[in-house]
PDB file of C-alpha atoms in Angstrom:
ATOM      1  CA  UNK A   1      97.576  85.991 106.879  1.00  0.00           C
ATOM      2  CA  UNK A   2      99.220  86.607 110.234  1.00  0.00           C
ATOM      3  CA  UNK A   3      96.138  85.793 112.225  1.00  0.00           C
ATOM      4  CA  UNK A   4      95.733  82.504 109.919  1.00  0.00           C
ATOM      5  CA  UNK A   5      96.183  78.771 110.991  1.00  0.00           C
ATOM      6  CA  UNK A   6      98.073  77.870 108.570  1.00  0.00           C
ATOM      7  CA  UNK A   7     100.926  81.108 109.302  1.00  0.00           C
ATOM      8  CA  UNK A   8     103.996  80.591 111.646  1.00  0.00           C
ATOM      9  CA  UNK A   9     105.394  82.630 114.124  1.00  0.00           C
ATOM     10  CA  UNK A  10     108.733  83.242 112.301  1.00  0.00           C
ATOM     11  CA  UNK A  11     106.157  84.559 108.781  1.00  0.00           C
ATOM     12  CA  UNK A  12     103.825  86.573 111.302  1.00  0.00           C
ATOM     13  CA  UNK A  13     107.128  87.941 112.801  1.00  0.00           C
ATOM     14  CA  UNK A  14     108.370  88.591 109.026  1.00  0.00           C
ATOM     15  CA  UNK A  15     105.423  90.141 108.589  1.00  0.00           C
ATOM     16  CA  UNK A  16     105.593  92.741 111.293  1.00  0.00           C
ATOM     17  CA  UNK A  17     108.896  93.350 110.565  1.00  0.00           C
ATOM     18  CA  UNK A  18     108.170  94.200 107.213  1.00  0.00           C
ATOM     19  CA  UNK A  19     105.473  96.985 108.032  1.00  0.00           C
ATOM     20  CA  UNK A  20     106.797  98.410 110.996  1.00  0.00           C
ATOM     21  CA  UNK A  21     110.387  98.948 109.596  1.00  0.00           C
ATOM     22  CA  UNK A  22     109.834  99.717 105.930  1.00  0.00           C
ATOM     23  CA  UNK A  23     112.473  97.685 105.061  1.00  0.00           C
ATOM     24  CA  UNK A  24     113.268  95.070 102.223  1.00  0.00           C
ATOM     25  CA  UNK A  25     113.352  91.534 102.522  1.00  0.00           C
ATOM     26  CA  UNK A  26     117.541  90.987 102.694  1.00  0.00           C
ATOM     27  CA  UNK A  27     117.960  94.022 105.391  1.00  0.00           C
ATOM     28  CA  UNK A  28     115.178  92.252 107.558  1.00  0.00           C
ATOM     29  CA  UNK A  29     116.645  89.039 107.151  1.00  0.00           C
ATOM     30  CA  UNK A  30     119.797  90.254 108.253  1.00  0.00           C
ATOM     31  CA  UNK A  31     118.582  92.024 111.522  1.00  0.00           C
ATOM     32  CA  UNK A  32     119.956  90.305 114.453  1.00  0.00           C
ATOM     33  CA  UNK A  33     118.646  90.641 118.549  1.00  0.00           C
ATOM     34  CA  UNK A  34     121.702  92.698 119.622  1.00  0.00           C
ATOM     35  CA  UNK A  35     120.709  95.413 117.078  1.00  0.00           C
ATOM     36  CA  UNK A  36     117.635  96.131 119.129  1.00  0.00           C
ATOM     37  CA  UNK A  37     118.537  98.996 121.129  1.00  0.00           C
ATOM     38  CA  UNK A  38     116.754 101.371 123.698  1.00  0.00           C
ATOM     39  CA  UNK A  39     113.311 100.615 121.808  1.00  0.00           C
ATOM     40  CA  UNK A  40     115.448 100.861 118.370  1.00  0.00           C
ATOM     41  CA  UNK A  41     116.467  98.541 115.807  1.00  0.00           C
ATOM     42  CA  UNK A  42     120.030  99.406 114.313  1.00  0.00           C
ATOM     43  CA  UNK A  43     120.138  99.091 110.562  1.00  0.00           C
ATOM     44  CA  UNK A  44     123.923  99.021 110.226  1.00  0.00           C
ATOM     45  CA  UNK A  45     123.989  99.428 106.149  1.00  0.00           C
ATOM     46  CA  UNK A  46     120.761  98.652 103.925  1.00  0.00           C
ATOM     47  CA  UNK A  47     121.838  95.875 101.463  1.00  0.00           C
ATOM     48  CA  UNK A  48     121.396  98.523  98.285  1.00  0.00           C
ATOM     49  CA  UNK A  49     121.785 101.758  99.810  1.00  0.00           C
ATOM     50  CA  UNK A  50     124.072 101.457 102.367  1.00  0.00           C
ATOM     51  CA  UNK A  51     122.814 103.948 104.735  1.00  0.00           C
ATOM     52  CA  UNK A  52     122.266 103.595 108.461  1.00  0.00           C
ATOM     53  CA  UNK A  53     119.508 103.685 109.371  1.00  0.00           C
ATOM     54  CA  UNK A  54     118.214 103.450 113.752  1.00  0.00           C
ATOM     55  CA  UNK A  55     114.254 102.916 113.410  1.00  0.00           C
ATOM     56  CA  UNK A  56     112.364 103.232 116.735  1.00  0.00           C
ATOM     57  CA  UNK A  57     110.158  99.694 117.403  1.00  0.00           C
ATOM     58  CA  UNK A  58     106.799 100.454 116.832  1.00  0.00           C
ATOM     59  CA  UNK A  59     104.892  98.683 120.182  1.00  0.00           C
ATOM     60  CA  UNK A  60     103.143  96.202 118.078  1.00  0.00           C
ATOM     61  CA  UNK A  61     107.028  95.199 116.167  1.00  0.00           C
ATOM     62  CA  UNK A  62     108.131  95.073 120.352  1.00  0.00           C
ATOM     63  CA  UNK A  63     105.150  92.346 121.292  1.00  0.00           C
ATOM     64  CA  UNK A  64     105.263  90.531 118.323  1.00  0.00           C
ATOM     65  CA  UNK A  65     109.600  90.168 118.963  1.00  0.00           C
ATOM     66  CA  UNK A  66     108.403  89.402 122.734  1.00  0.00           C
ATOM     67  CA  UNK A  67     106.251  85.893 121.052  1.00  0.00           C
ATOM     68  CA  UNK A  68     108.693  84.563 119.031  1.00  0.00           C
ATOM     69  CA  UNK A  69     111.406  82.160 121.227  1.00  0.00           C
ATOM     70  CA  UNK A  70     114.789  83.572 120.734  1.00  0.00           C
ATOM     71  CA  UNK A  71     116.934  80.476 119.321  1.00  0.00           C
ATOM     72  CA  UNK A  72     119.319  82.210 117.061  1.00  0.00           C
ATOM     73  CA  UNK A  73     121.087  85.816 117.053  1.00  0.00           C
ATOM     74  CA  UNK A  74     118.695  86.231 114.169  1.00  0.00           C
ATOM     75  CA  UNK A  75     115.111  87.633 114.314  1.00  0.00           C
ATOM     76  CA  UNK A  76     114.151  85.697 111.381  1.00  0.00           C
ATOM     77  CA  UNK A  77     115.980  81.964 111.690  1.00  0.00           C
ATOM     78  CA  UNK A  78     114.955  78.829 110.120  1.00  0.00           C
ATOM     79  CA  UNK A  79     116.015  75.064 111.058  1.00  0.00           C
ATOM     80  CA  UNK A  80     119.213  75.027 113.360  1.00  0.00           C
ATOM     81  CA  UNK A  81     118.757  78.275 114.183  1.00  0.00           C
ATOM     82  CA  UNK A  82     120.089  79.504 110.572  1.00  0.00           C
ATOM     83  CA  UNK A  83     119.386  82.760 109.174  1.00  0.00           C
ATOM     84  CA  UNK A  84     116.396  83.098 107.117  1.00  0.00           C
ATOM     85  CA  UNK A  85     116.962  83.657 103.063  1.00  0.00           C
ATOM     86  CA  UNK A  86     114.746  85.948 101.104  1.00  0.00           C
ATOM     87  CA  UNK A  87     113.711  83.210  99.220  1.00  0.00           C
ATOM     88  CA  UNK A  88     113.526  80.817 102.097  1.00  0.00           C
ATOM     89  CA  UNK A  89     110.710  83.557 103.509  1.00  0.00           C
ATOM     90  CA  UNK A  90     108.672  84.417 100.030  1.00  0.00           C
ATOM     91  CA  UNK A  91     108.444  80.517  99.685  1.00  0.00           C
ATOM     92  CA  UNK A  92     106.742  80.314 103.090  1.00  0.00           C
ATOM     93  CA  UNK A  93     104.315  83.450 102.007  1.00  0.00           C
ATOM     94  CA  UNK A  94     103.634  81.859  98.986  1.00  0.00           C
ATOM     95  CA  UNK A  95     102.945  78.460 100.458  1.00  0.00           C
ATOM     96  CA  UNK A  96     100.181  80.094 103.000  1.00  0.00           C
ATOM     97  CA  UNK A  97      98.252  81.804  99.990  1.00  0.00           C
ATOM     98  CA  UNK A  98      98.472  78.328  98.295  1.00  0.00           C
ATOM     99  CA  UNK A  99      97.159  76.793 101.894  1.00  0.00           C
ATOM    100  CA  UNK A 100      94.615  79.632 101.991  1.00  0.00           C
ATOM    101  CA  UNK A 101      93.470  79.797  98.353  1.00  0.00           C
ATOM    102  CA  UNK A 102      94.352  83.161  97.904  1.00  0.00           C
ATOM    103  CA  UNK A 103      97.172  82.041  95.201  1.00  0.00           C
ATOM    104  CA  UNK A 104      95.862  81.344  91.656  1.00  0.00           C
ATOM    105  CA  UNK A 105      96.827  78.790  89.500  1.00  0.00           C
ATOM    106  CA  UNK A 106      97.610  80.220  86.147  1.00  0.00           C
ATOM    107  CA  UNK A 107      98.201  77.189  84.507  1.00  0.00           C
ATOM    108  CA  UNK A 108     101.203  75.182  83.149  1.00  0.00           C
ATOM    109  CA  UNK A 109     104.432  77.115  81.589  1.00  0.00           C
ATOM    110  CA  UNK A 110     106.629  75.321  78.920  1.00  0.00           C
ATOM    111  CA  UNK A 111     108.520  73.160  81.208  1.00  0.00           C
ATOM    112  CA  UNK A 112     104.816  71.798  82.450  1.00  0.00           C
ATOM    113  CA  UNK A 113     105.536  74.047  86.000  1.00  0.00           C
ATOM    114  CA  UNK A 114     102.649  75.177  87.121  1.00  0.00           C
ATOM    115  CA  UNK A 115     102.415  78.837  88.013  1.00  0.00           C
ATOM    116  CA  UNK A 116     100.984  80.570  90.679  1.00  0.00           C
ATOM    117  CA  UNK A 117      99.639  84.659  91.062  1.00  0.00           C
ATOM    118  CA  UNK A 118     100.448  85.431  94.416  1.00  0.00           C
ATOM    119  CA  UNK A 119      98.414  88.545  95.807  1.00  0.00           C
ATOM    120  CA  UNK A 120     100.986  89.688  98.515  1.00  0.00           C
ATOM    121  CA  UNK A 121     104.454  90.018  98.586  1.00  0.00           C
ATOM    122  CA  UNK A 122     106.730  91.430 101.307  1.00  0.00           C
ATOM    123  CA  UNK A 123     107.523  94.224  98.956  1.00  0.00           C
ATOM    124  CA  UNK A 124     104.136  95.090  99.176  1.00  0.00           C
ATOM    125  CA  UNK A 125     104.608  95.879 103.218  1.00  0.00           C
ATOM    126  CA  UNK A 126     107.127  98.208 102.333  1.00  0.00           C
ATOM    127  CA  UNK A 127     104.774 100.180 100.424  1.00  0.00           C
ATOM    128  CA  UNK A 128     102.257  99.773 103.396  1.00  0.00           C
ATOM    129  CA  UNK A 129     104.582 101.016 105.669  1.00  0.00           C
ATOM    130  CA  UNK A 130     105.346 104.282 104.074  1.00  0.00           C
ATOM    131  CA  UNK A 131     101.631 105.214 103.664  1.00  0.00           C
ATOM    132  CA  UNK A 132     100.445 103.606 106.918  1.00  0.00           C
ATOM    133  CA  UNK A 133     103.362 106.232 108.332  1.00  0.00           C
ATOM    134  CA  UNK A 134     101.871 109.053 105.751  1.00  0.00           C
ATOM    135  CA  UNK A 135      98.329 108.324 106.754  1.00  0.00           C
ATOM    136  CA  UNK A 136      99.320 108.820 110.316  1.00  0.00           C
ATOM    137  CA  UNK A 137     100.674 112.369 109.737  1.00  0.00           C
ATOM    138  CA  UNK A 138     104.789 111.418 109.191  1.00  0.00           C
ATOM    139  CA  UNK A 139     106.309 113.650 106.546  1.00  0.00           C
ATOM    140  CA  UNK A 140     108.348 112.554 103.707  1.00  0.00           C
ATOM    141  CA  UNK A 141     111.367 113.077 105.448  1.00  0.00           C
ATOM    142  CA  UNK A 142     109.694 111.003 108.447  1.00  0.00           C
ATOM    143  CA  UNK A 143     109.287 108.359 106.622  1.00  0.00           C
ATOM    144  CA  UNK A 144     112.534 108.448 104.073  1.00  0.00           C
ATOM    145  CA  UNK A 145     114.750 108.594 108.141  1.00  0.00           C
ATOM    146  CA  UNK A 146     112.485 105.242 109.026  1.00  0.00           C
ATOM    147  CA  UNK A 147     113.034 103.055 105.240  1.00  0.00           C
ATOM    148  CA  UNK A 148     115.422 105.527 103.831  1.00  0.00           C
ATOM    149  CA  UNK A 149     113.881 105.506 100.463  1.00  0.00           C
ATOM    150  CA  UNK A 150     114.166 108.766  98.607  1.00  0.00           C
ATOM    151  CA  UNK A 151     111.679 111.741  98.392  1.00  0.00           C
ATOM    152  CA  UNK A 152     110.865 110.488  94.949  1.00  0.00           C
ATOM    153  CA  UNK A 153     110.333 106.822  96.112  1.00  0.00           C
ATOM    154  CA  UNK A 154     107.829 107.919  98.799  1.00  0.00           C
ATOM    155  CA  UNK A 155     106.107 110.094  97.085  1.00  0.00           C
ATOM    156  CA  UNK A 156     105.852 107.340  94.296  1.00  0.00           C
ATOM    157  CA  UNK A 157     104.373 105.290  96.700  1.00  0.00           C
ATOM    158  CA  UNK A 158     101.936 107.770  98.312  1.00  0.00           C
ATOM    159  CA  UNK A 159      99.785 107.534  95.524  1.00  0.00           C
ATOM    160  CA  UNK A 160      98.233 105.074  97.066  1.00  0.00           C
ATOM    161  CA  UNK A 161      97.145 106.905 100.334  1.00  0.00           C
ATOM    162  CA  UNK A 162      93.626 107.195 101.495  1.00  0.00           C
ATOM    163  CA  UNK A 163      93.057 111.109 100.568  1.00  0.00           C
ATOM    164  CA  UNK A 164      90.456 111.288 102.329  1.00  0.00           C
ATOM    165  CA  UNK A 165      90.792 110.346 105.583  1.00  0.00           C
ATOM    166  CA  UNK A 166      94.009 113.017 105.031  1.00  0.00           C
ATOM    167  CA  UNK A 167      91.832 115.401 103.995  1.00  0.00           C
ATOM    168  CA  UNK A 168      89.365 115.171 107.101  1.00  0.00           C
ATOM    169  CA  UNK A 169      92.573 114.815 109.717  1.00  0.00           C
ATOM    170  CA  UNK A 170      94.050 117.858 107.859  1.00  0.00           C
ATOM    171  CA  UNK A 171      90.419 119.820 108.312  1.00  0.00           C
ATOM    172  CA  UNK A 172      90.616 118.554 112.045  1.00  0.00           C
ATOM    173  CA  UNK A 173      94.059 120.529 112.526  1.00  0.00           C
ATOM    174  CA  UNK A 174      93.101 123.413 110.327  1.00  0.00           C
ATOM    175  CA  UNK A 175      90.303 123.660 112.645  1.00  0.00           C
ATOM    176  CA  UNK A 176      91.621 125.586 115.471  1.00  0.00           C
ATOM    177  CA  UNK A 177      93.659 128.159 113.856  1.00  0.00           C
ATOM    178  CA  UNK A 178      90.303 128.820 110.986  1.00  0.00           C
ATOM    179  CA  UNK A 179      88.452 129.286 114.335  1.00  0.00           C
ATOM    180  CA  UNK A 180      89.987 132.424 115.704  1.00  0.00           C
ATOM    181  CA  UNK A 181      89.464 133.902 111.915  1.00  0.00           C
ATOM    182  CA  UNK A 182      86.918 136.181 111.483  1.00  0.00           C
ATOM    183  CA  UNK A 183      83.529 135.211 109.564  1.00  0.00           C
ATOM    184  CA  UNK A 184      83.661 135.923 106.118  1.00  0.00           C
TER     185      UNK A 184
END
């Protein structure tokens, strides 16, 4: 989607700041230039936990900021410079799946609406995030300091991790130490 015609650099921008922050759509809507810090973006209070959260930019998150003309104290700003809404941003994703054909029509409701299947959803880069982080070797408490999810979230969501590729990286670092072992 982010490499598509059809996508814009505020979405792509959404995109990336979805999977390289873990974070849900109203705390990335909310982040603002100034709370990019020394390579880290300041998460003052997540809309439903509260915490505080300082994520370090992934390089990718960094170039992707570096594209995008900044017009607004917001990352994510609309016409006149306005803050992006959560809906205001799923409308766009959903528009470019439509524009794609990646959206399925699943026929009319009651009302005689038509409604659409969407395959992605930012909540679904939240997800990516914490196993893309997993995958890479980040523990749960890695990943819980970057989206600050719980243990039991994560782990939830790990289910979906590619086992293995884990299991060869894990056979890669076991490597050294099983070396200096004796032969059985």
């Amino acid at each position: 989607i982010v490499e598509s015609p059809h996508s814009t650099p505020m979405l792509r921008l959404a995109i990336y700041l979805h999977l390289y922050t873990g974070q849900r759509i109203q705390d990335c809507t909310k982040m603002q230039h100034n709370h990019m810090k020394h390579g880290k973006i300041e998460v003052a209070s997540q809309a439903k936990t509260k915490l505080r959260l300082v994520i370090p930019a992934h390089k990718r998150l960094v170039s992707e900021l570096k594209r995008v003309e900044k017009q607004s104290i917001f990352m994510l700003y609309g016409r006149h410079q306005q803050q992006f809404t959560p809906g205001a941003l799923r409308h766009r994703l959903w528009t470019i799946q439509k524009n794609m054909g990646l959206a399925t029509d699943l026929g009319k409701d009651e009302d005689g609406h038509t409604k659409w299947e969407y395959p992605y959803h930012f909540h679904g880069l939240r997800k990516n995030a914490v196993n893309n982080l997993l995958e890479a070797g980040a523990t749960t408490a890695h990943v819980a300091a970057i989206t600050g999810q719980t243990m039991e979230t994560i782990e939830h969501y790990a289910k979906g991790i590619n086992r293995a590729a884990l299991a060869v990286d894990a056979m890669n670092i076991a490597a050294g130490p099983w070396d200096n072992t004796a032969d059985a």
